[in-house]
mmCIF file of C-alpha atoms in Angstrom:
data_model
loop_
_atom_site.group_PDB
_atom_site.id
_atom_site.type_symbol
_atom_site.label_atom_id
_atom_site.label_comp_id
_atom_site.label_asym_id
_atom_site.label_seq_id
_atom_site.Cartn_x
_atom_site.Cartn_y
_atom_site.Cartn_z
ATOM 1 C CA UNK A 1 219.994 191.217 -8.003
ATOM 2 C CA UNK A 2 217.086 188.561 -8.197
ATOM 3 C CA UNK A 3 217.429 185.490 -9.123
ATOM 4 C CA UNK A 4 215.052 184.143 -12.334
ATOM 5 C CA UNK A 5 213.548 180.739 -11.473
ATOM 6 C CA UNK A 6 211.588 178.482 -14.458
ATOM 7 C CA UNK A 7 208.403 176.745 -13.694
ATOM 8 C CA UNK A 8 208.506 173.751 -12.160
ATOM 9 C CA UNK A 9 206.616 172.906 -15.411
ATOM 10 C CA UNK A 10 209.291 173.791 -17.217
ATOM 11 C CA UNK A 11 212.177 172.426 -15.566
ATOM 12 C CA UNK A 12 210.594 169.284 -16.395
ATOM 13 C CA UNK A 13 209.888 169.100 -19.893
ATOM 14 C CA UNK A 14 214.123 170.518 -20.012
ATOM 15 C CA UNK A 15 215.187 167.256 -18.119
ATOM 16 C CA UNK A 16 212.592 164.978 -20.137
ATOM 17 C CA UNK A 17 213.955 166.172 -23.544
ATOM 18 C CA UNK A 18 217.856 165.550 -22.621
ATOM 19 C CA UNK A 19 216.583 162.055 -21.376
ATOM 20 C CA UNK A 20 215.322 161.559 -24.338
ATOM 21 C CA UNK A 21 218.126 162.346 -26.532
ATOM 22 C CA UNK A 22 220.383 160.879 -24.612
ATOM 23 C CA UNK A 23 219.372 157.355 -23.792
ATOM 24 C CA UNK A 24 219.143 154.133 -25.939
ATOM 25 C CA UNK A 25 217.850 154.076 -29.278
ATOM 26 C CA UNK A 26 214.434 152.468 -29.626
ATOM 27 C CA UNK A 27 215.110 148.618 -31.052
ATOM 28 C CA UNK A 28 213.669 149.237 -34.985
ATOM 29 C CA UNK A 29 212.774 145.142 -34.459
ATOM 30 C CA UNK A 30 210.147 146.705 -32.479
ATOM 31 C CA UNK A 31 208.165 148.792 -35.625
ATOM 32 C CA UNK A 32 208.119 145.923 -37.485
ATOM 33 C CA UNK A 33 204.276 144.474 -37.863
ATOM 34 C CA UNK A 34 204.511 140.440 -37.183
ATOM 35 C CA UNK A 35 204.738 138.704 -40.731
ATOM 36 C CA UNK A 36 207.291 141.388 -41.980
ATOM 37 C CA UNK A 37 209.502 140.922 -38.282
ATOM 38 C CA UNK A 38 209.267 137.344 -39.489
ATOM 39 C CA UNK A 39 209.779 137.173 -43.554
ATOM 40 C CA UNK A 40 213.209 139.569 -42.385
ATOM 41 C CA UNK A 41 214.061 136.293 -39.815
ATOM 42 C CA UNK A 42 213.929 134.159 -42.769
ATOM 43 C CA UNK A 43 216.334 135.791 -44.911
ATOM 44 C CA UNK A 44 218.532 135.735 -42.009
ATOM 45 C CA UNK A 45 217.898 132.014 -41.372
ATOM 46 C CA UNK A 46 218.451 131.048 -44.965
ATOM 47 C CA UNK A 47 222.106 132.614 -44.254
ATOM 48 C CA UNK A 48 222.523 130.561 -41.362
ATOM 49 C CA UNK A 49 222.987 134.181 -39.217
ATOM 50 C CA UNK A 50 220.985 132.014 -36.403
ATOM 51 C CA UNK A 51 221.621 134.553 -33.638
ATOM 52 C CA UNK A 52 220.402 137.451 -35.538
ATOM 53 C CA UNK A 53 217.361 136.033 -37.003
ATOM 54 C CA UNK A 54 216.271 135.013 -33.565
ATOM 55 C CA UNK A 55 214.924 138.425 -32.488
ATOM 56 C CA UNK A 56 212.707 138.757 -35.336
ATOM 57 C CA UNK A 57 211.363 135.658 -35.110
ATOM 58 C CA UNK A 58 210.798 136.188 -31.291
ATOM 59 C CA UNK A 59 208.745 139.790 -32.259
ATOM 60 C CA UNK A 60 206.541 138.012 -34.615
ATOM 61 C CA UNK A 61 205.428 135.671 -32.218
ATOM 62 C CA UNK A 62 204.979 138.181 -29.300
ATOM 63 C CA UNK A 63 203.625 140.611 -31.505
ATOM 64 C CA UNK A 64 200.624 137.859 -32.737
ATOM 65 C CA UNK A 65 200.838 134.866 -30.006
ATOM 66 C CA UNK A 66 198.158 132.955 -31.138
ATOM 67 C CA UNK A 67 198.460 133.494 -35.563
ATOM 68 C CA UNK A 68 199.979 131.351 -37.541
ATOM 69 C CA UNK A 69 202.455 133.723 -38.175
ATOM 70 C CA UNK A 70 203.206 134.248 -34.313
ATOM 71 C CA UNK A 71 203.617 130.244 -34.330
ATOM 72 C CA UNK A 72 205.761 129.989 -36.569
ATOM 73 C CA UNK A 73 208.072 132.592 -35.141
ATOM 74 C CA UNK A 74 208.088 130.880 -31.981
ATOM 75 C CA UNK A 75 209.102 127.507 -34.098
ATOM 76 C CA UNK A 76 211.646 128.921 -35.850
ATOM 77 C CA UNK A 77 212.916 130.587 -32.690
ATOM 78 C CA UNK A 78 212.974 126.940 -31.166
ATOM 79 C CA UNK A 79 215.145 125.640 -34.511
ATOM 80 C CA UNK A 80 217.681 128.789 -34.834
ATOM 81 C CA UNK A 81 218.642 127.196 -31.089
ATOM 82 C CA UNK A 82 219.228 123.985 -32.562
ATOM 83 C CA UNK A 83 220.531 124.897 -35.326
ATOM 84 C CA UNK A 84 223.626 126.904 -33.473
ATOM 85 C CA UNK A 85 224.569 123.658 -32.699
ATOM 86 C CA UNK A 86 226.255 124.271 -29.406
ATOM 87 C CA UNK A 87 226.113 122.302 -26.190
ATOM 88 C CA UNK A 88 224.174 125.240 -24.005
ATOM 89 C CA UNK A 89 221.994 126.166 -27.272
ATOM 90 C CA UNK A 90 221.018 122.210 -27.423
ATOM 91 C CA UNK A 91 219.246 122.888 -23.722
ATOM 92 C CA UNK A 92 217.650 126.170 -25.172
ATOM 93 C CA UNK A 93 216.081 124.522 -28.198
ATOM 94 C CA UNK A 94 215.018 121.949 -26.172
ATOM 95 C CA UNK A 95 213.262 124.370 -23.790
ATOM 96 C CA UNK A 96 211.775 126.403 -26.823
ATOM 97 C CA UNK A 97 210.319 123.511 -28.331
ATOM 98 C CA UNK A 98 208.364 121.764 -24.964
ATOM 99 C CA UNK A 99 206.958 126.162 -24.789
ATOM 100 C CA UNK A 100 205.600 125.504 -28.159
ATOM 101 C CA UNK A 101 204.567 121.981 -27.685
ATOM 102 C CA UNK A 102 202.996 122.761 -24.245
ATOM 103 C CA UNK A 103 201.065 125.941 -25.850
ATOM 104 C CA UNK A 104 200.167 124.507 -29.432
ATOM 105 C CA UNK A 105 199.740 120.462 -28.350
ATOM 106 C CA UNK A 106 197.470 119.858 -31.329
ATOM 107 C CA UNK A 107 199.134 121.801 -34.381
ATOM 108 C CA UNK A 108 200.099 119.938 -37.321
ATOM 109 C CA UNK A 109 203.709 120.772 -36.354
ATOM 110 C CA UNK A 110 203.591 119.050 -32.944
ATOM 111 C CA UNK A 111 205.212 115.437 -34.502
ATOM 112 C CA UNK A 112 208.252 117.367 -35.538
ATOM 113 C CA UNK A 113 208.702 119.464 -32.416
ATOM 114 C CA UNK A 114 208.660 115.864 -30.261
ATOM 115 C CA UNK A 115 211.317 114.712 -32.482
ATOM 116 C CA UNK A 116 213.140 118.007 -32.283
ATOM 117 C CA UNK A 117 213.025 117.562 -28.205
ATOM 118 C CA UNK A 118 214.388 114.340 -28.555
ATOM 119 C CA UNK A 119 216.783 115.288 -31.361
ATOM 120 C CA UNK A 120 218.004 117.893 -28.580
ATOM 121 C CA UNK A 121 218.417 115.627 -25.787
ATOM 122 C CA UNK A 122 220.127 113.373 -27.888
ATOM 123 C CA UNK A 123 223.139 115.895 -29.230
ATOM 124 C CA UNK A 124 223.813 116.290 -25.549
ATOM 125 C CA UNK A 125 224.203 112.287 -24.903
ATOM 126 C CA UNK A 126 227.429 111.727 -22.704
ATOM 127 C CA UNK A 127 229.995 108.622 -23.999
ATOM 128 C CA UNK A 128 229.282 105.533 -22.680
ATOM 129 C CA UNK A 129 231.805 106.077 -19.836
ATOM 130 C CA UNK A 130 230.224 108.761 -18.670
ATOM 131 C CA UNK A 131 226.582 109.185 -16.970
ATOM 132 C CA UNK A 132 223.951 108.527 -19.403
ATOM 133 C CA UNK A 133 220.652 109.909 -17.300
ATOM 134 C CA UNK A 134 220.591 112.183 -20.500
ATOM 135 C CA UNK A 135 220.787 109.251 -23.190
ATOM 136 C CA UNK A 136 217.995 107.910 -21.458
ATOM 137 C CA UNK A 137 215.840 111.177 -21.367
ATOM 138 C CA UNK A 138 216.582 111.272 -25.059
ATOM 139 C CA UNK A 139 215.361 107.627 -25.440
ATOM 140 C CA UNK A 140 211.868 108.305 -23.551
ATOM 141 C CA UNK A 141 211.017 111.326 -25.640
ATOM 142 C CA UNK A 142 211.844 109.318 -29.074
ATOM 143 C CA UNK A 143 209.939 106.339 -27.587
ATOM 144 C CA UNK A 144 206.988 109.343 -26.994
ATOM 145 C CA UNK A 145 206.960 110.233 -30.630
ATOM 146 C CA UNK A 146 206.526 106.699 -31.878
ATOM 147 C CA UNK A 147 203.293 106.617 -29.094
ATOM 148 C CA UNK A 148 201.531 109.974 -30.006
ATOM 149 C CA UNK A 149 202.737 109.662 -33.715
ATOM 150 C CA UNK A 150 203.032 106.596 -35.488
ATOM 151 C CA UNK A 151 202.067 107.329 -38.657
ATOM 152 C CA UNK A 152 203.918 110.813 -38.853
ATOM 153 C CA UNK A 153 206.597 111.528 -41.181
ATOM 154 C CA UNK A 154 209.047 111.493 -37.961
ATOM 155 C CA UNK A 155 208.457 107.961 -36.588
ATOM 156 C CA UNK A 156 210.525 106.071 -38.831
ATOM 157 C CA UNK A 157 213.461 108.549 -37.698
ATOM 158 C CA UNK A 158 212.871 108.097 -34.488
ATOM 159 C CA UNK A 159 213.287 104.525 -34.426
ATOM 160 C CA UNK A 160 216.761 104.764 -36.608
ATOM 161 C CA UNK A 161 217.500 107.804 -34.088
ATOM 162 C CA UNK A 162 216.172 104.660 -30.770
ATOM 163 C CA UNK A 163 218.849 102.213 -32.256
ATOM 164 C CA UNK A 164 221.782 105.310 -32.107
ATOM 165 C CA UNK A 165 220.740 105.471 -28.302
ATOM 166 C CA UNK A 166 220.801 102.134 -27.041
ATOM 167 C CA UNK A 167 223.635 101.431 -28.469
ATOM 168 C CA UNK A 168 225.224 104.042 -26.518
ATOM 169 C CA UNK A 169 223.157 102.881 -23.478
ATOM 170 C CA UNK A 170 224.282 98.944 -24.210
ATOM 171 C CA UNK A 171 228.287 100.290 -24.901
ATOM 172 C CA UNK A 172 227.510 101.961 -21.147
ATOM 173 C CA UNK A 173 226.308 98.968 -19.427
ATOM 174 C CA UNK A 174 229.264 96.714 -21.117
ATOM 175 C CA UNK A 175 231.777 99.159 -20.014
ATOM 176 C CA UNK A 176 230.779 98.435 -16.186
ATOM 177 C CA UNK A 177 230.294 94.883 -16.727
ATOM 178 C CA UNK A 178 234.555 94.882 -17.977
ATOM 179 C CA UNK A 179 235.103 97.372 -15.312
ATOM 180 C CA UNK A 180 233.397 94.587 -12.579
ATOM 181 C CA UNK A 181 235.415 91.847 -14.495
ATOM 182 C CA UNK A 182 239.211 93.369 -14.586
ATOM 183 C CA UNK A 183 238.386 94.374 -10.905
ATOM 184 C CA UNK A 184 237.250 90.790 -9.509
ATOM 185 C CA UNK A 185 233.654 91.203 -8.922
ATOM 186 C CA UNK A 186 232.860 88.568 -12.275
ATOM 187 C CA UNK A 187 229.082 87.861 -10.705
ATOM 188 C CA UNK A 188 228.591 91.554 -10.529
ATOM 189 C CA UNK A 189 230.210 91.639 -14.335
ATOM 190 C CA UNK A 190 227.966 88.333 -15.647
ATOM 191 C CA UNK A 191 224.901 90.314 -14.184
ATOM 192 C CA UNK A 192 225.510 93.328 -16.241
ATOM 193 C CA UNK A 193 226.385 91.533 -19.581
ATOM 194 C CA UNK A 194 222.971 89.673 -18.844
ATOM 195 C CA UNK A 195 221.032 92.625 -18.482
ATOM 196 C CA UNK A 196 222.818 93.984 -21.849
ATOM 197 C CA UNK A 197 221.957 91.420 -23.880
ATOM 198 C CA UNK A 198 218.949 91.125 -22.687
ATOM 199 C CA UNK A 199 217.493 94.913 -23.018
ATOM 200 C CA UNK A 200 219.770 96.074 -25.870
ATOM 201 C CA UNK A 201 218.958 92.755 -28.354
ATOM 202 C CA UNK A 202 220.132 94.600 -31.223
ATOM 203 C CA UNK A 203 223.130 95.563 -30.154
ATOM 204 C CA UNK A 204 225.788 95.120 -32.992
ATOM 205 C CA UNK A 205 228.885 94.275 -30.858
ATOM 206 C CA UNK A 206 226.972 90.904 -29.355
ATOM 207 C CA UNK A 207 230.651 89.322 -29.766
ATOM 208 C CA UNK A 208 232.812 91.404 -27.165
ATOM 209 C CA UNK A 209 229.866 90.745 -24.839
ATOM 210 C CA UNK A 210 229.760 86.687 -25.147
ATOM 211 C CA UNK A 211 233.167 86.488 -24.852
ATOM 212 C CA UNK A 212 233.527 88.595 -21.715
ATOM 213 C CA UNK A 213 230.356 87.177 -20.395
ATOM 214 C CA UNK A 214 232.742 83.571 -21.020
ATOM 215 C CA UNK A 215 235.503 84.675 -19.353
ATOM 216 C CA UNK A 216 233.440 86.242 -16.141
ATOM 217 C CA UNK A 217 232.047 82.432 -15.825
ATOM 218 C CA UNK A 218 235.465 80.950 -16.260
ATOM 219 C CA UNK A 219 236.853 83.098 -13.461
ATOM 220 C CA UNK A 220 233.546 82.070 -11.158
ATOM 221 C CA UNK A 221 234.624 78.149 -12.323
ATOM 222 C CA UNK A 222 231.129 77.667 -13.509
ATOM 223 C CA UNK A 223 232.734 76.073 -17.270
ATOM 224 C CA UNK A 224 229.614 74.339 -18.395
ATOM 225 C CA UNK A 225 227.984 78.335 -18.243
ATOM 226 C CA UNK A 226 231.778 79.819 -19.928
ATOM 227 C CA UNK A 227 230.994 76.940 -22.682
ATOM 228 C CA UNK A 228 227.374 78.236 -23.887
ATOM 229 C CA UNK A 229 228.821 81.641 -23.764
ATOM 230 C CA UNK A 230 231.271 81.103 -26.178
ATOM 231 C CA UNK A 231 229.032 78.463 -28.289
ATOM 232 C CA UNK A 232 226.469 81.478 -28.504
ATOM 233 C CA UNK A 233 229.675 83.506 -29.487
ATOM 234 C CA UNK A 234 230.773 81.416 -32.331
ATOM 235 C CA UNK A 235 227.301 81.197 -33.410
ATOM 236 C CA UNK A 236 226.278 84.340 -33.851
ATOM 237 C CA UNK A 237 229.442 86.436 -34.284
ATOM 238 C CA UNK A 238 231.231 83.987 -35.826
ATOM 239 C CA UNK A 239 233.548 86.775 -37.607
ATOM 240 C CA UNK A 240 233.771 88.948 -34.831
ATOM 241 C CA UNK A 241 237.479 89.336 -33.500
ATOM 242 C CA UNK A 242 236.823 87.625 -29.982
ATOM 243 C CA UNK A 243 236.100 84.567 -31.433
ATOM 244 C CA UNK A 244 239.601 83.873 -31.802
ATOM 245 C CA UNK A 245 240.086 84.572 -28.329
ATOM 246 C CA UNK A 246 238.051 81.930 -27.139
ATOM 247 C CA UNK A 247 240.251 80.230 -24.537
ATOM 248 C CA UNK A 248 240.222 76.341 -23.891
ATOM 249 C CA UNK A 249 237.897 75.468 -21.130
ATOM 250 C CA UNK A 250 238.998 73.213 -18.268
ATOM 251 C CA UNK A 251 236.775 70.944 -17.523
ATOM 252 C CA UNK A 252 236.720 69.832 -13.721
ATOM 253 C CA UNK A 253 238.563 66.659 -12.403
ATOM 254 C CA UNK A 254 236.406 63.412 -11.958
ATOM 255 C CA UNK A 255 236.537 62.049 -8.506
ATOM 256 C CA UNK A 256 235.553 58.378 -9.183
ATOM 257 C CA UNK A 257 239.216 57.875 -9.856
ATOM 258 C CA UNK A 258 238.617 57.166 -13.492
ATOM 259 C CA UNK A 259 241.044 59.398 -15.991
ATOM 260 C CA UNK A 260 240.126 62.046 -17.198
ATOM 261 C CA UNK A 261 242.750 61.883 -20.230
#
């Protein structure tokens, strides 16, 4: 008995139908036309649903790059990262927004996406014991909104956004100056609590810094030096805590054999 054998033709259109049925289902995201992919993001934004608003925002924008509408997407995109509020979404908003910045750098929206860059940068700012190349980054790119847009609507949070990161970046450089001082390197400490109060003028813990600054100069027996430290303390953190600590400074003993009672 012969064997019946389809058409190659056949066989085919058999194997393509089966595919068809049986792999994934087409991603419905996908049918939507740009502005209603991105009015359905909204109403998922406005719930705070950040993850599943994403992909429609992300469709509008592919599906119309270059329209307002696609622009938006791709902003919104950026802000459902921030929004999340995590650690590793902090580095993806960040990344979203420089993508929009570097493809729209003159839309009316490019003031808030520096500060959103900055804003990102800064939620990932280390404690002051810890390495603070990040606080810094954060720091430039606020410092970059105030250049490119001083009059914007952002500026003025930038700079209350500039005193938040110094003072983490002044806290840092005090910590090593303590860390030089309890370990018996006091020039290495005075150098660092220089440097602080010279770059971080505003800082609002001045106090802990003259009197530490005092004691460093003390321990190097330089007293006339300890004295204006702690004068400077008294005078302008005259109700901080450490101005009770000021210790009694010894003054060196005369060698014309005069007393020095």
């Amino acid at each position: 008995m012969k064997r019946a054998y389809l058409p190659l033709t056949a066989v085919l259109l058999v194997l393509l139908a089966v595919s068809c049925k049986s792999g994934p289902k087409e991603d419905p995201i996908l049918r939507l036309a740009a502005a209603e992919s991105l009015t359905l993001g909204k109403e998922l934004l406005a719930k705070k649903k950040y993850e599943r608003a994403r992909p429609y925002f992300t469709h509008a924008f592919e599906v119309e790059p270059n329209s307002a509408i696609g622009r938006e997407g791709l902003l919104l995109a950026a802000d459902t990262y921030y929004l999340q509020g995590s650690p590793s979404s902090y580095v993806q908003a960040e990344a979203k927004y420089r993508d929009y910045l570097n493809r729209f750098p003159t839309s009316v929206q490019a003031p808030y996406v520096q500060f959103q860059i900055a804003n990102s940068l800064a939620k990932r700012m280390e404690k002051p014991d810890r390495d603070q190349s990040g606080t810094r980054k954060a720091l430039e790119a606020y410092q970059e909104l105030i250049r490119l847009y001083p009059t914007s609507e952002y500026a003025q949070q930038g700079q209350e956004q500039i005193k938040l990161v110094q003072a983490n970046l002044a806290e840092h450089e005090f910590q090593i100056g303590r860390f030089y001082l309890r370990y018996g390197l006091p020039p290495a400490a005075v150098a660092r609590f220089d440097h602080l109060l010279a770059a971080f003028p505003d800082y609002p813990d001045k106090g802990k810094v003259y009197y530490h600054l005092g004691i460093a100069y003390q321990k190097m027996k330089q007293a006339e030096e300890a004295q204006k430290a702690f004068d400077r303390l008294r005078a302008e953190a005259p109700d901080s805590p450490w101005a009770a600590k000021i210790p009694a400074i010894k003054t060196a003993a005369r060698t014309d054999g005069a007393s020095t009672s």
